[in-house]
């Protein structure tokens, strides 16, 4: 390995490194002890901390010890000298809280000069003391350690129990704080930088990031040795943020600490085993400065100097340490005793660490080839690798996303890949939030993460949220050497390993030679120029798809395997990885075949050097379990043993496989289809890829149609449309589509001579008229096609070109990495009728937008087609189409290209087709931007001044409920709910709507149009209802609760555990409400909030509030599953619709029981069902997420108070109720309470609401986004 342990001299290191190394290898050295302990002995007053500089501070400064270096430097220097006299070799600067983050507690964070002065003065005090004692004994030089404490914020742990993804500070803010601290420490003259008392490794990584950046930005300073000291919080052996000591070391080792160790939290005896572990896994010198025992009941420390020295003697005798000192509770007396006891002990010798890839989550992961032959990188947290995960990402369902991550780890993933690259997603925000969330889940966070994005900013967002040592996926030479080095240096600064893709300025490496060449060049740049550890380099030489039917692809698997072998043999200590699922993409939809291909490929690739792969760890069959016949066919393809025939044989076999991969009973090929009309025979041939009869069938069709072109536009295009639909549904595979294209080509070849004859006749006629006939007029149209700049993926584009070419289109393929200017120039040169843009990676989306803008600017009028794996219809509609006034259309896949192009170039179809697309895209845009319009509104303060005021003295609240507290309603009788069912929404679900006067139930049965169908549907529903009641397979349960309550501060409702003692001590929860702000037409109209319906606390009037949650969906999932297995969609919808109606009926019934019995404020109420539905009773039952309270997070408070989980009703992270057939709400009893819509709210209310709920602005806006009157970043 290039470089080595801190025990060995490094090239170009400043003299201080060699000086310290020599001393640490010869004797134990000593740190000082506690600074705070000593300061307390001086009994200083407020004036001592203020001095002249801060004499007028509005904040009390006593206790801000770091200020004393400025205001009482005499005291700080005196303390330093006491420790030096006791034998200390190192004294720490009095700057433990010297960041602006820590100083913010004293309002000293605003003036940068304050922070600089605190650190400079702290360093100068220590420097003077050290130089004084060095002069007294030159043979024992003393050193100054610049103390950088952990700050009072944590980057890995949420300060909010309710929101584990929330952080109250960012990584770069912490970096900034440490960076500014360093300026003072360097100018004050420190010898080493000490990052200490690390309870959160991510904070330490921010400090190390700042140190490295500061050194790069200020070459005028010599680099300083870095000491890093963590804090194990208890005998679990972990930091506060959950890491083991070994994982902690791996996470900070990239900074090459000169010394690493532990301090604080534990006494010496408890710290010993963790110091021993650290010494075995680290190649740095070992530092240890424990507390003087554990804190006692009064917060003091009981270990005497003799006790502490005695406990530390084994550290010396067993050669565990190089530097020893004291932390909290230790004094010069302790340091003298420690010095005297250990000064003659032999020192720790840092071990030689074998060069291996070392990663970490909460726990270490070491890629020891003796133990770990292959690393499973879980791919299911990748929006490109899992449709289910993408669905949850789009829905913002972070709980479900987290479940997928945990499941991967349970299934054996040793590293989890995280990727959110998708055009319409805010990848940066999602990466930050999910990494913050997953960092708090030990079952997932115990393994390392692979931060996977083509955007460096997204990669950084991930790295800034994870304390462990991650893998960055990926960088490459695609944009040249300079950009490659810049990205690699940044990754190295974050302390991550890196995946290097086999791309360079010319494109993607496909052949073995190109793979090896690019990887070798990348390796040499990284190791020689960037000084990147070779063990942390992971090459991805591009696993490409085989069995596509395209001859050039046949060697892709073998080329990868051979390249992996050579890369591992010639590039020491590196690793080889790849996205394994790519190999089988041509068979998408046939999971059994794909998984068998993955297993076979892995078997051979691992034996030749592949030691990491992005796979679904739970879906890889055992190699030896694969059917022998299938395995041979697969390996004929993987190992290229049978030429192109291998693909044909595997494809033929795949067609005999059922859904579960078993062989169908195979009948001899029947020729019944040959009896069909010629149009159907041609369609059959295209779909099945049969070219045996296509020429004769085409000739027969030509004779039957007026023109040869009509054959193409008719039966042949009909066949291709079927192919497109089947391929889009995953029922045809890529090689089959290629075969279809070949059949098409043969058919077109029959027609071309006749078409050319027509063209010659047309050309002759044109010449006779004195007109020129262009070559392009011989074709159905000309299409320029290109992969956009920055993207080198072209397989899909090539297939489009093949398919279009087979359909008599002239295709101008510009290749990959095409700049917008090149593309537009080609369109002009070749007189293109259509332009097609392709891209696979997310940045390509921006390039496509850029091309569209340039087309508009150039005044182009040809249609623009958008395609590729990363593209989507929504992105095209929202981002591309508005930039170009002519058609911009998304093409789902290659087989649909002919249909789209022909529609655009057919003068008879074009206008209607373009208009349909424009209407569809307009709807998509409307959907995307809905709710962003601003309306006139009033400030929150003004709205509160004009709130709805009830005279509670004359219109008293409802009486005290008969039943306060929580009541469970388990297995509620479904039959009791039948009278309360509102059937109108049921018919709306089925999109059956009667016309006046037969609109509602039961009048709908009389409607002339839908009445008969509605009655049939209703009868079916009654049968299913009766079945549910009799079978008892679906159960209804709920919970009802009532509490003493009063409104406080206008908009919030406090709930209490005691009716007669309504105080902070008995407050059990707060319900937060939102107030209307949209300006009223009537200037005297009130601005409502639900809090207006509860008596204000200051009136001293007792009031109450109820809440409930009910479900009729317990057991429903089993019935739905059975129906789906029988493909009975009708029953699925029916069951869901009925369960929904039962849940709503349950809510109506429980509200009635509440009014009559449980609360009893309307004990005599007797209303018809119709009156109930018309809300003719007193009170309301609004639900969170609905107009009166649009914030779903209020359910969390309700659930905590009601314990709704105990009856089977739970909340997802997005506060959706599960089961889905569930209803919840609050119960307001006052007769003047009413339903209303909050409507749009302004920034002032969003800020106030978030502050009251303890949520940051972004989180608040996320939950309230549908009602915000202003736009926000998503």
Coordinates of N, CA, C and O in Angstrom, one line a residue, residues 6 59 81 118 156 240 341 374 422 435 537 561 658 705 752 779 838 941 956 1000 1030 1081 1107 1131-1132 1138:
X6 N 0.8 5.8 11.1 CA 1.4 6.9 11.7 C 2.8 6.6 12.3 O 3.6 7.5 12.6
X59 N -26.7 39.1 27.7 CA -26.8 37.8 28.2 C -25.9 37.5 29.4 O -24.7 38.0 29.4
X81 N -0.1 26.0 33.7 CA 1.2 25.8 34.3 C 1.2 24.7 35.4 O 2.2 24.0 35.7
X118 N -11.6 34.3 20.9 CA -11.7 33.2 21.9 C -10.6 32.1 21.7 O -9.9 31.7 22.6
X156 N -26.4 13.3 13.9 CA -26.9 12.0 13.7 C -28.2 11.6 14.4 O -28.8 10.6 14.2
X240 N -22.7 7.8 21.6 CA -24.1 8.2 21.7 C -24.9 8.0 20.4 O -26.0 7.6 20.4
X341 N 3.1 7.0 37.9 CA 2.8 5.6 37.9 C 3.1 5.0 36.5 O 3.4 3.8 36.4
X374 N -17.6 -12.2 -1.4 CA -18.4 -11.3 -2.2 C -19.4 -10.5 -1.3 O -19.9 -11.0 -0.4
X422 N -34.4 10.6 -10.2 CA -35.5 10.6 -11.1 C -35.9 12.0 -11.4 O -35.9 12.9 -10.5
X435 N -31.7 9.6 4.5 CA -30.4 9.3 5.2 C -30.5 9.7 6.7 O -30.1 8.9 7.5
X537 N -10.9 1.9 -3.7 CA -11.2 2.0 -5.1 C -12.0 0.8 -5.6 O -11.5 -0.3 -5.5
X561 N -16.2 -10.5 -17.4 CA -15.5 -11.5 -16.5 C -14.0 -11.5 -16.8 O -13.2 -11.5 -15.8
X658 N -43.3 -21.1 -17.7 CA -44.5 -20.5 -17.1 C -44.1 -19.4 -16.1 O -42.9 -19.1 -16.0
X705 N -54.0 -4.7 -51.7 CA -54.1 -3.3 -51.3 C -53.8 -2.3 -52.5 O -53.0 -2.7 -53.4
X752 N -40.4 -2.8 -51.0 CA -39.5 -1.6 -51.4 C -39.4 -1.5 -52.9 O -39.5 -0.4 -53.4
X779 N -38.0 8.0 -48.6 CA -38.2 7.3 -47.3 C -39.6 7.8 -46.7 O -40.1 8.9 -47.1
X838 N -32.3 10.5 -26.4 CA -32.3 9.3 -25.5 C -31.4 9.6 -24.3 O -30.4 10.4 -24.4
X941 N -52.0 37.6 12.7 CA -52.3 38.5 13.9 C -53.7 39.1 13.6 O -54.5 39.2 14.6
X956 N -73.1 28.1 27.5 CA -72.2 27.2 28.2 C -71.7 26.0 27.4 O -72.5 25.5 26.5
X1000 N -79.6 11.0 -6.0 CA -79.1 10.3 -4.8 C -79.7 8.9 -4.6 O -80.7 8.6 -5.3
X1030 N -72.0 -12.8 8.2 CA -72.1 -14.2 8.6 C -70.8 -14.9 8.7 O -70.6 -15.7 9.7
X1081 N -65.2 38.2 2.0 CA -66.0 39.3 1.3 C -66.7 40.2 2.3 O -66.8 41.4 2.1
X1107 N -62.5 12.4 21.0 CA -61.8 11.9 19.8 C -62.1 10.4 19.6 O -62.4 9.7 20.5
X1131 N -64.9 -8.2 -7.5 CA -65.0 -8.4 -6.0 C -64.0 -7.6 -5.2 O -64.3 -7.1 -4.1
X1132 N -62.8 -7.4 -5.7 CA -61.8 -6.6 -5.0 C -62.4 -5.2 -4.8 O -62.4 -4.7 -3.6
X1138 N -67.3 -1.5 0.2 CA -68.2 -1.8 1.3 C -67.4 -1.6 2.6 O -68.0 -1.0 3.6

